[in-house]
């Protein structure tokens, strides 16, 4: 009976996935909408994607957009987006219920699928209907990520305003804005979202390792974006060749120096997390700094400062080691946060930063960067930023039971 039940579920779900795979990239939302209307008699189906600032959920549609976005804060779709759980809202006067379902891929929060269904008074969708709608949202999420290689429809929907060319380059460089595995969850955000130029982050995971880099390229506009693109791709090239963290830093340093002869360089923080043990290798090649929250205590993690990438020829980089423990939170923060000035000229202090870290301690990692940068905006005011800013948050859960290697003798920071 178990085998038959599994086959029945496969038979029920595979037509959705097959229909999405067979559709043209710009038609996948139309396909999922038709499926939901046919299966559940939906009165309306909408796909809302998070904008680059992560403050609005933008309806997907053909330009020019004529429908108003939905705020992430103080809205029913925003509640589902933040909690990453389905959220239903009844309209008894219209005898309808709206189900808002997260559209996410491996922890990367893309948006919300909103479905309006007819409903008798006081009744909502059954558990089975809600599960089927969530399956549709999950299948759609995977196809949106693939479709973005071949259509601009979903990328256009994410922008509440026009991106600068430098920002366009930087957002296309990122691996995503959040991701999750049993061992960790992480998220990052850049500001000003529509005019970012030099700050960037990157990550990549294998069975045993998670690599994380946080970069701050000098300069402004396209020059800074080009510099960061060169560095990030040099690091990726070395990492994909299977080189050590020190060699990755060395080869990226040489690539940047070879192009700019020390006139331009990048401050970069490189880390390799060994997933089974929590052992970390780190190279601090510049200004991005790291903070740790452990058992409620907020403190900076001090690493040995080494030369920024591309400043000098033939620089050798030495990795330091420390260990993260289950429950640890690490935050990676660029100098655009530390150096932000209020309208009165007051610098954003370590005390204010520690208070912001502490105030967001109960939020999941993907939400923390946006909230912290919003608090920074409150300090800086509404005028143009003197520098771009980056916050990245990583929550370490530890290896699942039975897979951790409790080896001893590692240095602690």
PDB file of N, CA and C in Angstrom, residues 19-91:
ATOM      1  N   UNK A  19       4.467  19.959 -17.451  1.00  0.00           N
ATOM      2  CA  UNK A  19       3.893  21.091 -18.181  1.00  0.00           C
ATOM      3  C   UNK A  19       4.783  22.323 -18.066  1.00  0.00           C
ATOM      4  N   UNK A  20       5.372  22.551 -16.891  1.00  0.00           N
ATOM      5  CA  UNK A  20       6.266  23.691 -16.712  1.00  0.00           C
ATOM      6  C   UNK A  20       7.535  23.524 -17.540  1.00  0.00           C
ATOM      7  N   UNK A  21       8.075  22.322 -17.559  1.00  0.00           N
ATOM      8  CA  UNK A  21       9.305  22.092 -18.330  1.00  0.00           C
ATOM      9  C   UNK A  21       9.080  22.270 -19.820  1.00  0.00           C
ATOM     10  N   UNK A  22       7.904  21.940 -20.282  1.00  0.00           N
ATOM     11  CA  UNK A  22       7.623  22.004 -21.715  1.00  0.00           C
ATOM     12  C   UNK A  22       7.219  23.402 -22.165  1.00  0.00           C
ATOM     13  N   UNK A  23       6.885  24.292 -21.234  1.00  0.00           N
ATOM     14  CA  UNK A  23       6.433  25.636 -21.589  1.00  0.00           C
ATOM     15  C   UNK A  23       7.610  26.519 -21.969  1.00  0.00           C
ATOM     16  N   UNK A  24       7.338  27.533 -22.793  1.00  0.00           N
ATOM     17  CA  UNK A  24       8.348  28.555 -23.067  1.00  0.00           C
ATOM     18  C   UNK A  24       8.662  29.299 -21.771  1.00  0.00           C
ATOM     19  N   UNK A  25       9.902  29.773 -21.582  1.00  0.00           N
ATOM     20  CA  UNK A  25      10.271  30.404 -20.308  1.00  0.00           C
ATOM     21  C   UNK A  25       9.335  31.525 -19.867  1.00  0.00           C
ATOM     22  N   UNK A  26       8.870  32.363 -20.805  1.00  0.00           N
ATOM     23  CA  UNK A  26       8.011  33.483 -20.429  1.00  0.00           C
ATOM     24  C   UNK A  26       6.562  33.054 -20.165  1.00  0.00           C
ATOM     25  N   UNK A  27       6.241  31.777 -20.396  1.00  0.00           N
ATOM     26  CA  UNK A  27       4.870  31.308 -20.234  1.00  0.00           C
ATOM     27  C   UNK A  27       4.667  30.437 -19.003  1.00  0.00           C
ATOM     28  N   UNK A  28       5.707  30.207 -18.184  1.00  0.00           N
ATOM     29  CA  UNK A  28       5.562  29.237 -17.103  1.00  0.00           C
ATOM     30  C   UNK A  28       4.541  29.688 -16.050  1.00  0.00           C
ATOM     31  N   UNK A  29       4.464  31.004 -15.779  1.00  0.00           N
ATOM     32  CA  UNK A  29       3.452  31.439 -14.821  1.00  0.00           C
ATOM     33  C   UNK A  29       2.054  31.256 -15.388  1.00  0.00           C
ATOM     34  N   UNK A  30       1.858  31.522 -16.683  1.00  0.00           N
ATOM     35  CA  UNK A  30       0.546  31.286 -17.310  1.00  0.00           C
ATOM     36  C   UNK A  30       0.158  29.819 -17.198  1.00  0.00           C
ATOM     37  N   UNK A  31       1.132  28.937 -17.333  1.00  0.00           N
ATOM     38  CA  UNK A  31       0.857  27.498 -17.238  1.00  0.00           C
ATOM     39  C   UNK A  31       0.406  27.124 -15.832  1.00  0.00           C
ATOM     40  N   UNK A  32       1.138  27.599 -14.806  1.00  0.00           N
ATOM     41  CA  UNK A  32       0.771  27.230 -13.439  1.00  0.00           C
ATOM     42  C   UNK A  32      -0.561  27.850 -13.063  1.00  0.00           C
ATOM     43  N   UNK A  33      -0.847  29.036 -13.567  1.00  0.00           N
ATOM     44  CA  UNK A  33      -2.147  29.659 -13.289  1.00  0.00           C
ATOM     45  C   UNK A  33      -3.278  28.829 -13.885  1.00  0.00           C
ATOM     46  N   UNK A  34      -3.098  28.360 -15.098  1.00  0.00           N
ATOM     47  CA  UNK A  34      -4.130  27.527 -15.731  1.00  0.00           C
ATOM     48  C   UNK A  34      -4.340  26.229 -14.966  1.00  0.00           C
ATOM     49  N   UNK A  35      -3.248  25.610 -14.499  1.00  0.00           N
ATOM     50  CA  UNK A  35      -3.350  24.372 -13.732  1.00  0.00           C
ATOM     51  C   UNK A  35      -4.147  24.604 -12.457  1.00  0.00           C
ATOM     52  N   UNK A  36      -3.859  25.674 -11.740  1.00  0.00           N
ATOM     53  CA  UNK A  36      -4.535  25.948 -10.467  1.00  0.00           C
ATOM     54  C   UNK A  36      -5.996  26.302 -10.701  1.00  0.00           C
ATOM     55  N   UNK A  37      -6.276  27.063 -11.738  1.00  0.00           N
ATOM     56  CA  UNK A  37      -7.671  27.396 -12.052  1.00  0.00           C
ATOM     57  C   UNK A  37      -8.459  26.135 -12.393  1.00  0.00           C
ATOM     58  N   UNK A  38      -7.848  25.239 -13.127  1.00  0.00           N
ATOM     59  CA  UNK A  38      -8.538  24.017 -13.534  1.00  0.00           C
ATOM     60  C   UNK A  38      -8.729  23.062 -12.361  1.00  0.00           C
ATOM     61  N   UNK A  39      -7.719  22.910 -11.522  1.00  0.00           N
ATOM     62  CA  UNK A  39      -7.791  21.949 -10.417  1.00  0.00           C
ATOM     63  C   UNK A  39      -8.676  22.430  -9.278  1.00  0.00           C
ATOM     64  N   UNK A  40      -8.614  23.730  -8.988  1.00  0.00           N
ATOM     65  CA  UNK A  40      -9.230  24.213  -7.755  1.00  0.00           C
ATOM     66  C   UNK A  40     -10.266  25.310  -7.965  1.00  0.00           C
ATOM     67  N   UNK A  41     -10.595  25.624  -9.217  1.00  0.00           N
ATOM     68  CA  UNK A  41     -11.591  26.653  -9.475  1.00  0.00           C
ATOM     69  C   UNK A  41     -11.165  28.017  -8.960  1.00  0.00           C
ATOM     70  N   UNK A  42      -9.869  28.329  -9.028  1.00  0.00           N
ATOM     71  CA  UNK A  42      -9.348  29.595  -8.501  1.00  0.00           C
ATOM     72  C   UNK A  42      -9.962  30.775  -9.243  1.00  0.00           C
ATOM     73  N   UNK A  43     -10.281  31.817  -8.486  1.00  0.00           N
ATOM     74  CA  UNK A  43     -10.830  33.037  -9.056  1.00  0.00           C
ATOM     75  C   UNK A  43      -9.726  33.984  -9.528  1.00  0.00           C
ATOM     76  N   UNK A  44      -8.561  33.890  -8.916  1.00  0.00           N
ATOM     77  CA  UNK A  44      -7.418  34.722  -9.311  1.00  0.00           C
ATOM     78  C   UNK A  44      -6.142  34.047  -8.838  1.00  0.00           C
ATOM     79  N   UNK A  45      -5.097  34.161  -9.651  1.00  0.00           N
ATOM     80  CA  UNK A  45      -3.781  33.617  -9.308  1.00  0.00           C
ATOM     81  C   UNK A  45      -2.744  34.676  -9.673  1.00  0.00           C
ATOM     82  N   UNK A  46      -1.924  35.061  -8.694  1.00  0.00           N
ATOM     83  CA  UNK A  46      -0.904  36.080  -8.923  1.00  0.00           C
ATOM     84  C   UNK A  46       0.451  35.592  -8.436  1.00  0.00           C
ATOM     85  N   UNK A  47       1.494  35.986  -9.161  1.00  0.00           N
ATOM     86  CA  UNK A  47       2.871  35.739  -8.737  1.00  0.00           C
ATOM     87  C   UNK A  47       3.496  37.076  -8.380  1.00  0.00           C
ATOM     88  N   UNK A  48       3.947  37.199  -7.131  1.00  0.00           N
ATOM     89  CA  UNK A  48       4.574  38.420  -6.635  1.00  0.00           C
ATOM     90  C   UNK A  48       6.036  38.114  -6.324  1.00  0.00           C
ATOM     91  N   UNK A  49       6.958  38.861  -6.921  1.00  0.00           N
ATOM     92  CA  UNK A  49       8.384  38.640  -6.700  1.00  0.00           C
ATOM     93  C   UNK A  49       8.969  39.762  -5.852  1.00  0.00           C
ATOM     94  N   UNK A  50       9.873  39.398  -4.943  1.00  0.00           N
ATOM     95  CA  UNK A  50      10.525  40.388  -4.083  1.00  0.00           C
ATOM     96  C   UNK A  50      11.412  41.298  -4.919  1.00  0.00           C
ATOM     97  N   UNK A  51      11.320  42.608  -4.681  1.00  0.00           N
ATOM     98  CA  UNK A  51      12.147  43.545  -5.413  1.00  0.00           C
ATOM     99  C   UNK A  51      13.570  43.515  -4.873  1.00  0.00           C
ATOM    100  N   UNK A  52      14.472  44.257  -5.515  1.00  0.00           N
ATOM    101  CA  UNK A  52      15.886  44.194  -5.148  1.00  0.00           C
ATOM    102  C   UNK A  52      16.150  44.717  -3.747  1.00  0.00           C
ATOM    103  N   UNK A  53      15.319  45.641  -3.274  1.00  0.00           N
ATOM    104  CA  UNK A  53      15.490  46.164  -1.918  1.00  0.00           C
ATOM    105  C   UNK A  53      14.834  45.272  -0.870  1.00  0.00           C
ATOM    106  N   UNK A  54      14.111  44.256  -1.293  1.00  0.00           N
ATOM    107  CA  UNK A  54      13.420  43.328  -0.387  1.00  0.00           C
ATOM    108  C   UNK A  54      12.379  44.039   0.478  1.00  0.00           C
ATOM    109  N   UNK A  55      11.793  45.103  -0.059  1.00  0.00           N
ATOM    110  CA  UNK A  55      10.760  45.830   0.681  1.00  0.00           C
ATOM    111  C   UNK A  55       9.388  45.726   0.028  1.00  0.00           C
ATOM    112  N   UNK A  56       9.339  45.294  -1.223  1.00  0.00           N
ATOM    113  CA  UNK A  56       8.076  45.202  -1.951  1.00  0.00           C
ATOM    114  C   UNK A  56       7.975  43.865  -2.670  1.00  0.00           C
ATOM    115  N   UNK A  57       6.744  43.420  -2.866  1.00  0.00           N
ATOM    116  CA  UNK A  57       6.446  42.246  -3.675  1.00  0.00           C
ATOM    117  C   UNK A  57       5.769  42.739  -4.948  1.00  0.00           C
ATOM    118  N   UNK A  58       6.446  42.511  -6.086  1.00  0.00           N
ATOM    119  CA  UNK A  58       6.027  43.094  -7.355  1.00  0.00           C
ATOM    120  C   UNK A  58       5.248  42.071  -8.197  1.00  0.00           C
ATOM    121  N   UNK A  59       4.060  42.436  -8.695  1.00  0.00           N
ATOM    122  CA  UNK A  59       3.307  41.511  -9.563  1.00  0.00           C
ATOM    123  C   UNK A  59       4.048  41.251 -10.867  1.00  0.00           C
ATOM    124  N   UNK A  60       4.052  40.010 -11.292  1.00  0.00           N
ATOM    125  CA  UNK A  60       4.662  39.655 -12.571  1.00  0.00           C
ATOM    126  C   UNK A  60       3.690  39.988 -13.684  1.00  0.00           C
ATOM    127  N   UNK A  61       4.183  40.682 -14.687  1.00  0.00           N
ATOM    128  CA  UNK A  61       3.365  41.047 -15.833  1.00  0.00           C
ATOM    129  C   UNK A  61       4.223  41.717 -16.880  1.00  0.00           C
ATOM    130  N   UNK A  62       3.622  41.996 -18.032  1.00  0.00           N
ATOM    131  CA  UNK A  62       4.342  42.620 -19.144  1.00  0.00           C
ATOM    132  C   UNK A  62       4.495  44.113 -18.859  1.00  0.00           C
ATOM    133  N   UNK A  63       5.677  44.664 -19.175  1.00  0.00           N
ATOM    134  CA  UNK A  63       5.905  46.102 -19.013  1.00  0.00           C
ATOM    135  C   UNK A  63       5.006  46.908 -19.947  1.00  0.00           C
ATOM    136  N   UNK A  64       4.579  48.121 -19.564  1.00  0.00           N
ATOM    137  CA  UNK A  64       4.821  48.744 -18.257  1.00  0.00           C
ATOM    138  C   UNK A  64       3.884  48.162 -17.197  1.00  0.00           C
ATOM    139  N   UNK A  65       4.376  48.060 -15.956  1.00  0.00           N
ATOM    140  CA  UNK A  65       3.558  47.512 -14.886  1.00  0.00           C
ATOM    141  C   UNK A  65       2.465  48.511 -14.506  1.00  0.00           C
ATOM    142  N   UNK A  66       1.253  48.014 -14.411  1.00  0.00           N
ATOM    143  CA  UNK A  66       0.116  48.880 -14.085  1.00  0.00           C
ATOM    144  C   UNK A  66      -0.469  48.578 -12.713  1.00  0.00           C
ATOM    145  N   UNK A  67      -0.023  47.503 -12.076  1.00  0.00           N
ATOM    146  CA  UNK A  67      -0.566  47.121 -10.774  1.00  0.00           C
ATOM    147  C   UNK A  67       0.404  47.521  -9.681  1.00  0.00           C
ATOM    148  N   UNK A  68      -0.144  47.954  -8.569  1.00  0.00           N
ATOM    149  CA  UNK A  68       0.675  48.432  -7.462  1.00  0.00           C
ATOM    150  C   UNK A  68       1.366  47.261  -6.771  1.00  0.00           C
ATOM    151  N   UNK A  69       2.602  47.467  -6.301  1.00  0.00           N
ATOM    152  CA  UNK A  69       3.281  46.421  -5.528  1.00  0.00           C
ATOM    153  C   UNK A  69       2.662  46.278  -4.154  1.00  0.00           C
ATOM    154  N   UNK A  70       3.006  45.180  -3.488  1.00  0.00           N
ATOM    155  CA  UNK A  70       2.520  44.898  -2.135  1.00  0.00           C
ATOM    156  C   UNK A  70       3.696  45.039  -1.177  1.00  0.00           C
ATOM    157  N   UNK A  71       3.547  45.788  -0.093  1.00  0.00           N
ATOM    158  CA  UNK A  71       4.678  45.918   0.838  1.00  0.00           C
ATOM    159  C   UNK A  71       4.976  44.602   1.547  1.00  0.00           C
ATOM    160  N   UNK A  72       6.266  44.341   1.780  1.00  0.00           N
ATOM    161  CA  UNK A  72       6.646  43.139   2.522  1.00  0.00           C
ATOM    162  C   UNK A  72       6.179  43.242   3.968  1.00  0.00           C
ATOM    163  N   UNK A  73       6.276  44.426   4.537  1.00  0.00           N
ATOM    164  CA  UNK A  73       5.795  44.623   5.909  1.00  0.00           C
ATOM    165  C   UNK A  73       4.316  44.979   5.897  1.00  0.00           C
ATOM    166  N   UNK A  74       3.596  44.494   6.876  1.00  0.00           N
ATOM    167  CA  UNK A  74       2.182  44.844   7.064  1.00  0.00           C
ATOM    168  C   UNK A  74       1.294  44.440   5.898  1.00  0.00           C
ATOM    169  N   UNK A  75       1.507  43.258   5.368  1.00  0.00           N
ATOM    170  CA  UNK A  75       0.607  42.726   4.341  1.00  0.00           C
ATOM    171  C   UNK A  75       0.522  41.218   4.505  1.00  0.00           C
ATOM    172  N   UNK A  76      -0.587  40.644   4.039  1.00  0.00           N
ATOM    173  CA  UNK A  76      -0.762  39.193   4.141  1.00  0.00           C
ATOM    174  C   UNK A  76       0.273  38.437   3.310  1.00  0.00           C
ATOM    175  N   UNK A  77       0.517  38.835   2.039  1.00  0.00           N
ATOM    176  CA  UNK A  77       1.594  38.151   1.294  1.00  0.00           C
ATOM    177  C   UNK A  77       2.959  38.329   1.964  1.00  0.00           C
ATOM    178  N   UNK A  78       3.203  39.525   2.534  1.00  0.00           N
ATOM    179  CA  UNK A  78       4.468  39.759   3.219  1.00  0.00           C
ATOM    180  C   UNK A  78       4.636  38.882   4.436  1.00  0.00           C
ATOM    181  N   UNK A  79       3.522  38.590   5.117  1.00  0.00           N
ATOM    182  CA  UNK A  79       3.595  37.696   6.274  1.00  0.00           C
ATOM    183  C   UNK A  79       4.019  36.297   5.845  1.00  0.00           C
ATOM    184  N   UNK A  80       3.450  35.809   4.744  1.00  0.00           N
ATOM    185  CA  UNK A  80       3.853  34.492   4.231  1.00  0.00           C
ATOM    186  C   UNK A  80       5.302  34.515   3.770  1.00  0.00           C
ATOM    187  N   UNK A  81       5.729  35.632   3.180  1.00  0.00           N
ATOM    188  CA  UNK A  81       7.102  35.752   2.693  1.00  0.00           C
ATOM    189  C   UNK A  81       8.090  35.728   3.858  1.00  0.00           C
ATOM    190  N   UNK A  82       7.781  36.453   4.930  1.00  0.00           N
ATOM    191  CA  UNK A  82       8.674  36.494   6.071  1.00  0.00           C
ATOM    192  C   UNK A  82       8.743  35.182   6.817  1.00  0.00           C
ATOM    193  N   UNK A  83       7.590  34.560   7.053  1.00  0.00           N
ATOM    194  CA  UNK A  83       7.536  33.310   7.812  1.00  0.00           C
ATOM    195  C   UNK A  83       7.895  32.101   6.971  1.00  0.00           C
ATOM    196  N   UNK A  84       7.840  32.249   5.635  1.00  0.00           N
ATOM    197  CA  UNK A  84       8.076  31.123   4.719  1.00  0.00           C
ATOM    198  C   UNK A  84       7.120  29.969   5.017  1.00  0.00           C
ATOM    199  N   UNK A  85       5.873  30.350   5.267  1.00  0.00           N
ATOM    200  CA  UNK A  85       4.802  29.389   5.487  1.00  0.00           C
ATOM    201  C   UNK A  85       3.533  29.911   4.822  1.00  0.00           C
ATOM    202  N   UNK A  86       2.643  29.017   4.365  1.00  0.00           N
ATOM    203  CA  UNK A  86       1.386  29.481   3.776  1.00  0.00           C
ATOM    204  C   UNK A  86       0.574  30.299   4.781  1.00  0.00           C
ATOM    205  N   UNK A  87      -0.092  31.330   4.278  1.00  0.00           N
ATOM    206  CA  UNK A  87      -0.930  32.183   5.113  1.00  0.00           C
ATOM    207  C   UNK A  87      -2.246  32.433   4.377  1.00  0.00           C
ATOM    208  N   UNK A  88      -3.365  32.163   5.043  1.00  0.00           N
ATOM    209  CA  UNK A  88      -4.680  32.292   4.421  1.00  0.00           C
ATOM    210  C   UNK A  88      -5.461  33.446   5.043  1.00  0.00           C
ATOM    211  N   UNK A  89      -6.187  34.176   4.197  1.00  0.00           N
ATOM    212  CA  UNK A  89      -6.995  35.308   4.639  1.00  0.00           C
ATOM    213  C   UNK A  89      -8.404  35.143   4.069  1.00  0.00           C
ATOM    214  N   UNK A  90      -9.417  35.178   4.963  1.00  0.00           N
ATOM    215  CA  UNK A  90     -10.801  35.024   4.544  1.00  0.00           C
ATOM    216  C   UNK A  90     -11.437  36.379   4.241  1.00  0.00           C
ATOM    217  N   UNK A  91     -12.265  36.408   3.218  1.00  0.00           N
ATOM    218  CA  UNK A  91     -13.119  37.555   2.932  1.00  0.00           C
ATOM    219  C   UNK A  91     -14.551  37.038   2.980  1.00  0.00           C
TER     220      UNK A  91
END
